Short mmCIF file of C-alpha atoms in Angstrom, two decimals:
data_model
loop_
_atom_site.label_atom_id
_atom_site.label_comp_id
_atom_site.label_asym_id
_atom_site.label_seq_id
_atom_site.Cartn_x
_atom_site.Cartn_y
_atom_site.Cartn_z
CA ALA A 1 -37.08 69.62 111.33
CA GLN A 2 -37.03 72.00 108.22
CA SER A 3 -34.32 71.76 105.90
CA VAL A 4 -32.68 75.10 105.07
CA THR A 5 -30.26 75.93 102.95
CA GLN A 6 -28.38 78.95 102.92
CA LEU A 7 -27.06 79.93 99.56
CA ASP A 8 -23.63 82.24 100.17
CA SER A 9 -21.04 80.90 102.74
CA HIS A 10 -19.70 84.71 102.57
CA VAL A 11 -21.18 87.89 102.02
CA SER A 12 -18.93 91.31 101.56
CA VAL A 13 -20.61 94.76 101.71
CA SER A 14 -19.60 98.00 102.60
CA GLU A 15 -21.31 100.14 105.69
CA GLY A 16 -23.95 101.94 104.87
CA THR A 17 -24.95 99.38 101.86
CA PRO A 18 -28.18 97.17 101.83
CA VAL A 19 -27.47 93.52 103.45
CA LEU A 20 -29.29 90.78 101.64
CA LEU A 21 -28.35 86.83 102.86
CA ARG A 22 -30.28 84.23 101.29
CA CYS A 23 -32.12 81.22 102.78
CA ASN A 24 -33.98 78.66 100.97
CA TYR A 25 -36.39 75.87 102.92
CA SER A 26 -37.73 72.39 101.84
CA SER A 27 -40.68 71.76 102.89
CA SER A 28 -44.45 70.76 102.33
CA TYR A 29 -45.69 72.07 105.55
CA SER A 30 -45.41 75.32 106.95
CA PRO A 31 -42.41 75.86 108.23
CA SER A 32 -41.27 77.52 111.44
CA LEU A 33 -38.54 79.38 110.71
CA PHE A 34 -35.27 81.58 112.17
CA TRP A 35 -32.39 83.47 112.04
CA TYR A 36 -29.63 83.80 114.34
CA VAL A 37 -26.31 86.06 114.93
CA GLN A 38 -23.25 84.63 115.96
CA HIS A 39 -20.35 87.23 117.10
CA PRO A 40 -17.09 85.97 118.01
CA ASN A 41 -16.76 83.97 120.76
CA LYS A 42 -20.19 84.41 121.94
CA GLY A 43 -23.32 83.03 121.85
CA LEU A 44 -26.34 82.95 119.20
CA GLN A 45 -28.66 85.55 119.09
CA LEU A 46 -31.88 84.95 117.86
CA LEU A 47 -32.89 88.18 115.44
CA LEU A 48 -36.36 87.07 114.48
CA LYS A 49 -38.37 84.36 113.90
CA TYR A 50 -41.47 83.53 111.09
CA THR A 51 -43.93 81.20 112.71
CA SER A 52 -46.88 81.95 109.85
CA ALA A 53 -48.65 85.14 111.75
CA ALA A 54 -47.17 87.17 108.76
CA THR A 55 -45.09 87.01 106.04
CA LEU A 56 -42.82 90.00 106.76
CA VAL A 57 -40.94 89.38 109.68
CA LYS A 58 -39.09 92.38 111.98
CA GLY A 59 -36.52 91.52 113.99
CA ILE A 60 -33.68 92.94 116.22
CA ASN A 61 -31.14 96.19 115.37
CA GLY A 62 -32.97 96.86 112.01
CA PHE A 63 -33.12 93.14 110.11
CA GLU A 64 -35.96 92.12 108.69
CA ALA A 65 -36.79 88.26 106.54
CA GLU A 66 -40.02 88.02 104.04
CA PHE A 67 -41.31 84.61 103.68
CA LYS A 68 -42.12 83.68 100.07
CA LYS A 69 -44.18 80.66 99.76
CA SER A 70 -43.89 80.62 96.25
CA GLU A 71 -39.62 81.10 96.05
CA THR A 72 -39.72 78.83 99.51
CA SER A 73 -37.37 81.29 100.55
CA PHE A 74 -36.73 83.47 104.02
CA HIS A 75 -34.08 86.02 103.14
CA LEU A 76 -32.63 88.38 105.97
CA THR A 77 -32.31 91.65 104.90
CA LYS A 78 -31.30 95.24 106.30
CA PRO A 79 -31.46 98.95 104.62
CA SER A 80 -28.09 100.17 105.82
CA ALA A 81 -25.24 97.99 106.95
CA HIS A 82 -23.38 98.92 110.37
CA MET A 83 -19.72 97.52 111.19
CA SER A 84 -21.29 96.07 114.10
CA ASP A 85 -23.24 93.48 111.85
CA ALA A 86 -20.08 91.66 111.08
CA ALA A 87 -20.53 88.55 112.09
CA GLU A 88 -22.08 84.59 110.69
CA TYR A 89 -25.78 84.32 110.33
CA PHE A 90 -27.35 81.07 110.53
CA CYS A 91 -30.98 80.11 109.11
CA VAL A 92 -32.36 77.66 110.63
CA GLY A 93 -35.66 75.43 110.48
CA GLY A 94 -37.95 74.61 113.10
CA SER A 95 -40.15 71.38 113.79
CA ASN A 96 -44.00 72.12 114.63
CA SER A 97 -44.12 68.85 116.08
CA GLY A 98 -41.29 69.43 117.98
CA TYR A 99 -38.28 71.42 119.00
CA ALA A 100 -35.52 69.80 116.90
CA LEU A 101 -34.05 72.69 114.65
CA ASN A 102 -32.10 72.01 111.62
CA PHE A 103 -29.17 75.09 111.05
CA GLY A 104 -28.02 76.14 107.94
CA LYS A 105 -24.18 75.68 107.09
CA GLY A 106 -23.97 79.42 108.02
CA THR A 107 -23.12 82.86 105.97
CA SER A 108 -20.24 84.71 107.36
CA LEU A 109 -20.87 88.48 106.67
CA LEU A 110 -18.28 91.26 106.39
CA VAL A 111 -18.91 95.05 106.36
CA THR A 112 -15.99 97.11 104.74
CA PRO A 113 -15.55 100.42 105.67
CA GLY B 1 -34.86 88.21 128.60
CA ALA B 2 -34.59 84.81 128.97
CA VAL B 3 -31.03 84.25 130.06
CA VAL B 4 -28.98 80.95 129.38
CA SER B 5 -25.23 80.42 131.20
CA GLN B 6 -22.59 77.92 130.51
CA HIS B 7 -19.42 76.86 132.42
CA PRO B 8 -16.72 77.33 132.12
CA SER B 9 -16.53 79.49 128.88
CA TRP B 10 -12.93 77.27 128.20
CA VAL B 11 -11.21 74.69 129.04
CA ILE B 12 -8.17 72.70 128.26
CA CYS B 13 -7.77 69.24 129.54
CA LYS B 14 -5.32 66.13 128.84
CA SER B 15 -6.49 63.28 127.00
CA GLY B 16 -8.08 60.65 128.78
CA THR B 17 -9.34 62.88 131.40
CA SER B 18 -13.54 63.70 131.70
CA VAL B 19 -14.77 67.22 131.34
CA LYS B 20 -18.29 68.53 132.46
CA ILE B 21 -20.08 71.28 131.04
CA GLU B 22 -23.11 72.76 132.90
CA CYS B 23 -25.82 74.77 131.16
CA ARG B 24 -27.90 76.83 133.40
CA SER B 25 -31.70 78.97 132.63
CA LEU B 26 -30.77 82.28 135.15
CA ASP B 27 -34.19 83.12 134.71
CA PHE B 28 -36.51 80.64 133.52
CA GLN B 29 -37.88 77.17 133.76
CA ALA B 30 -36.56 74.87 130.48
CA THR B 31 -38.74 72.16 129.61
CA THR B 32 -36.27 71.25 127.83
CA MET B 33 -32.16 71.77 126.69
CA PHE B 34 -30.24 71.03 123.82
CA TRP B 35 -26.64 70.33 123.16
CA TYR B 36 -24.56 71.45 119.79
CA ARG B 37 -21.45 70.82 118.83
CA GLN B 38 -19.79 73.46 116.60
CA PHE B 39 -16.68 72.66 114.62
CA PRO B 40 -14.41 76.11 113.56
CA LYS B 41 -16.36 77.46 109.98
CA GLN B 42 -19.19 75.22 110.72
CA SER B 43 -22.86 74.73 111.42
CA LEU B 44 -23.90 73.62 114.77
CA MET B 45 -25.01 70.12 115.16
CA LEU B 46 -27.62 69.11 117.41
CA MET B 47 -25.83 66.23 119.73
CA ALA B 48 -28.70 65.50 122.20
CA THR B 49 -32.20 66.88 123.74
CA SER B 50 -32.31 66.76 126.88
CA ASN B 51 -35.70 66.38 129.17
CA GLU B 52 -35.87 67.31 132.69
CA GLY B 53 -36.01 64.11 134.95
CA SER B 54 -35.71 62.05 132.20
CA LYS B 55 -33.06 60.55 129.35
CA ALA B 56 -31.46 62.54 127.06
CA THR B 57 -32.17 62.11 123.69
CA TYR B 58 -28.95 61.45 121.53
CA GLU B 59 -28.60 62.05 117.64
CA GLN B 60 -27.55 59.49 115.30
CA GLY B 61 -23.79 59.19 115.44
CA VAL B 62 -23.79 60.81 118.64
CA GLU B 63 -21.97 58.24 121.26
CA LYS B 64 -24.37 58.18 124.68
CA ASP B 65 -21.61 56.79 126.86
CA LYS B 66 -19.03 59.17 125.54
CA PHE B 67 -21.37 62.73 126.04
CA LEU B 68 -23.16 61.78 129.16
CA ILE B 69 -26.13 64.17 129.96
CA ASN B 70 -28.03 64.96 132.79
CA HIS B 71 -30.88 67.42 133.23
CA ALA B 72 -31.30 67.33 136.76
CA SER B 73 -33.85 70.43 137.13
CA LEU B 74 -35.45 72.71 135.03
CA THR B 75 -32.97 75.02 135.14
CA LEU B 76 -29.69 72.95 134.90
CA SER B 77 -28.47 70.09 132.25
CA THR B 78 -25.03 69.19 132.43
CA LEU B 79 -23.06 67.33 129.61
CA THR B 80 -19.98 65.10 130.35
CA VAL B 81 -17.43 63.92 127.74
CA THR B 82 -15.98 61.29 129.16
CA SER B 83 -12.26 60.06 128.37
CA ALA B 84 -11.66 62.81 126.32
CA HIS B 85 -9.12 62.82 123.10
CA PRO B 86 -7.92 65.58 121.01
CA GLU B 87 -10.63 64.95 118.32
CA ASP B 88 -13.35 65.90 120.90
CA SER B 89 -12.05 69.13 120.94
CA SER B 90 -15.03 71.96 119.51
CA PHE B 91 -17.02 74.22 120.88
CA TYR B 92 -20.09 73.02 122.40
CA ILE B 93 -23.32 74.97 123.19
CA CYS B 94 -26.41 74.70 125.19
CA SER B 95 -29.78 75.45 124.60
CA ALA B 96 -32.80 75.60 126.65
CA ALA B 97 -36.46 75.68 125.66
CA LEU B 98 -38.19 78.53 127.22
CA LEU B 99 -41.70 76.77 128.96
CA GLY B 100 -44.82 77.56 128.33
CA LYS B 101 -43.89 79.66 125.50
CA ILE B 102 -45.22 78.71 122.57
CA ALA B 103 -45.44 80.59 119.21
CA GLY B 104 -46.77 78.57 115.82
CA GLY B 105 -45.83 74.99 118.07
CA GLN B 106 -42.22 76.05 118.11
CA GLU B 107 -40.74 76.76 121.68
CA THR B 108 -38.18 79.39 120.94
CA GLN B 109 -34.52 78.36 122.31
CA TYR B 110 -32.28 80.45 123.72
CA PHE B 111 -28.74 79.43 123.59
CA GLY B 112 -25.70 79.72 125.64
CA PRO B 113 -22.63 81.76 125.20
CA GLY B 114 -20.45 78.28 124.69
CA THR B 115 -18.21 76.37 125.74
CA ARG B 116 -15.18 75.98 123.91
CA LEU B 117 -12.99 72.60 124.88
CA LEU B 118 -9.17 71.64 123.64
CA VAL B 119 -7.93 68.12 124.99
CA LEU B 120 -4.46 67.69 124.54
#
């Protein structure tokens, strides 16, 4: 499976300001990449996925991510944070040859009033 | 959308007992189900991959005799933690791959809400 590295374990933003959660991948082949969100005591929810159709991927709740091959990055962004965005975010790498998923260590997003 | 349920959501048991966790795909058929384990403040670690009607494939370091997986149908997989010990206390999460829904070669996985196990 695609290996991913989340560069920040914690990110804190003020409500209404932009969100940037960083993720780098490492592979020589075209990856499948995902962002999942996990709210406290709840299941994982798929935010968006990249499957080589377009480099800018739009997801749910206003999130989007841009696949940059030159930087081997797949950073997650949102123009304006909302209090309900506070959660754990996982960048996940997939494999074109199977189902295996490789989870990053997660980034905890804190949104302050 | 595709919904995956887990039962129970919480379980507390005594050391030495066995605990069964169910994972169900409610509105779709899943070719493959996965079991993950998540320790507090840590990421998910894949334990095993379960295909309907065949033996599960376990990740390195996961004891297959300790964590028994049964995938009896396209909508149900069970994980049994046998002779549970306090170190087995964790958050167990299952996911299911949606049959026939392939995006770029990668089946989308839908995750259950998780089961929190506490072994006393």
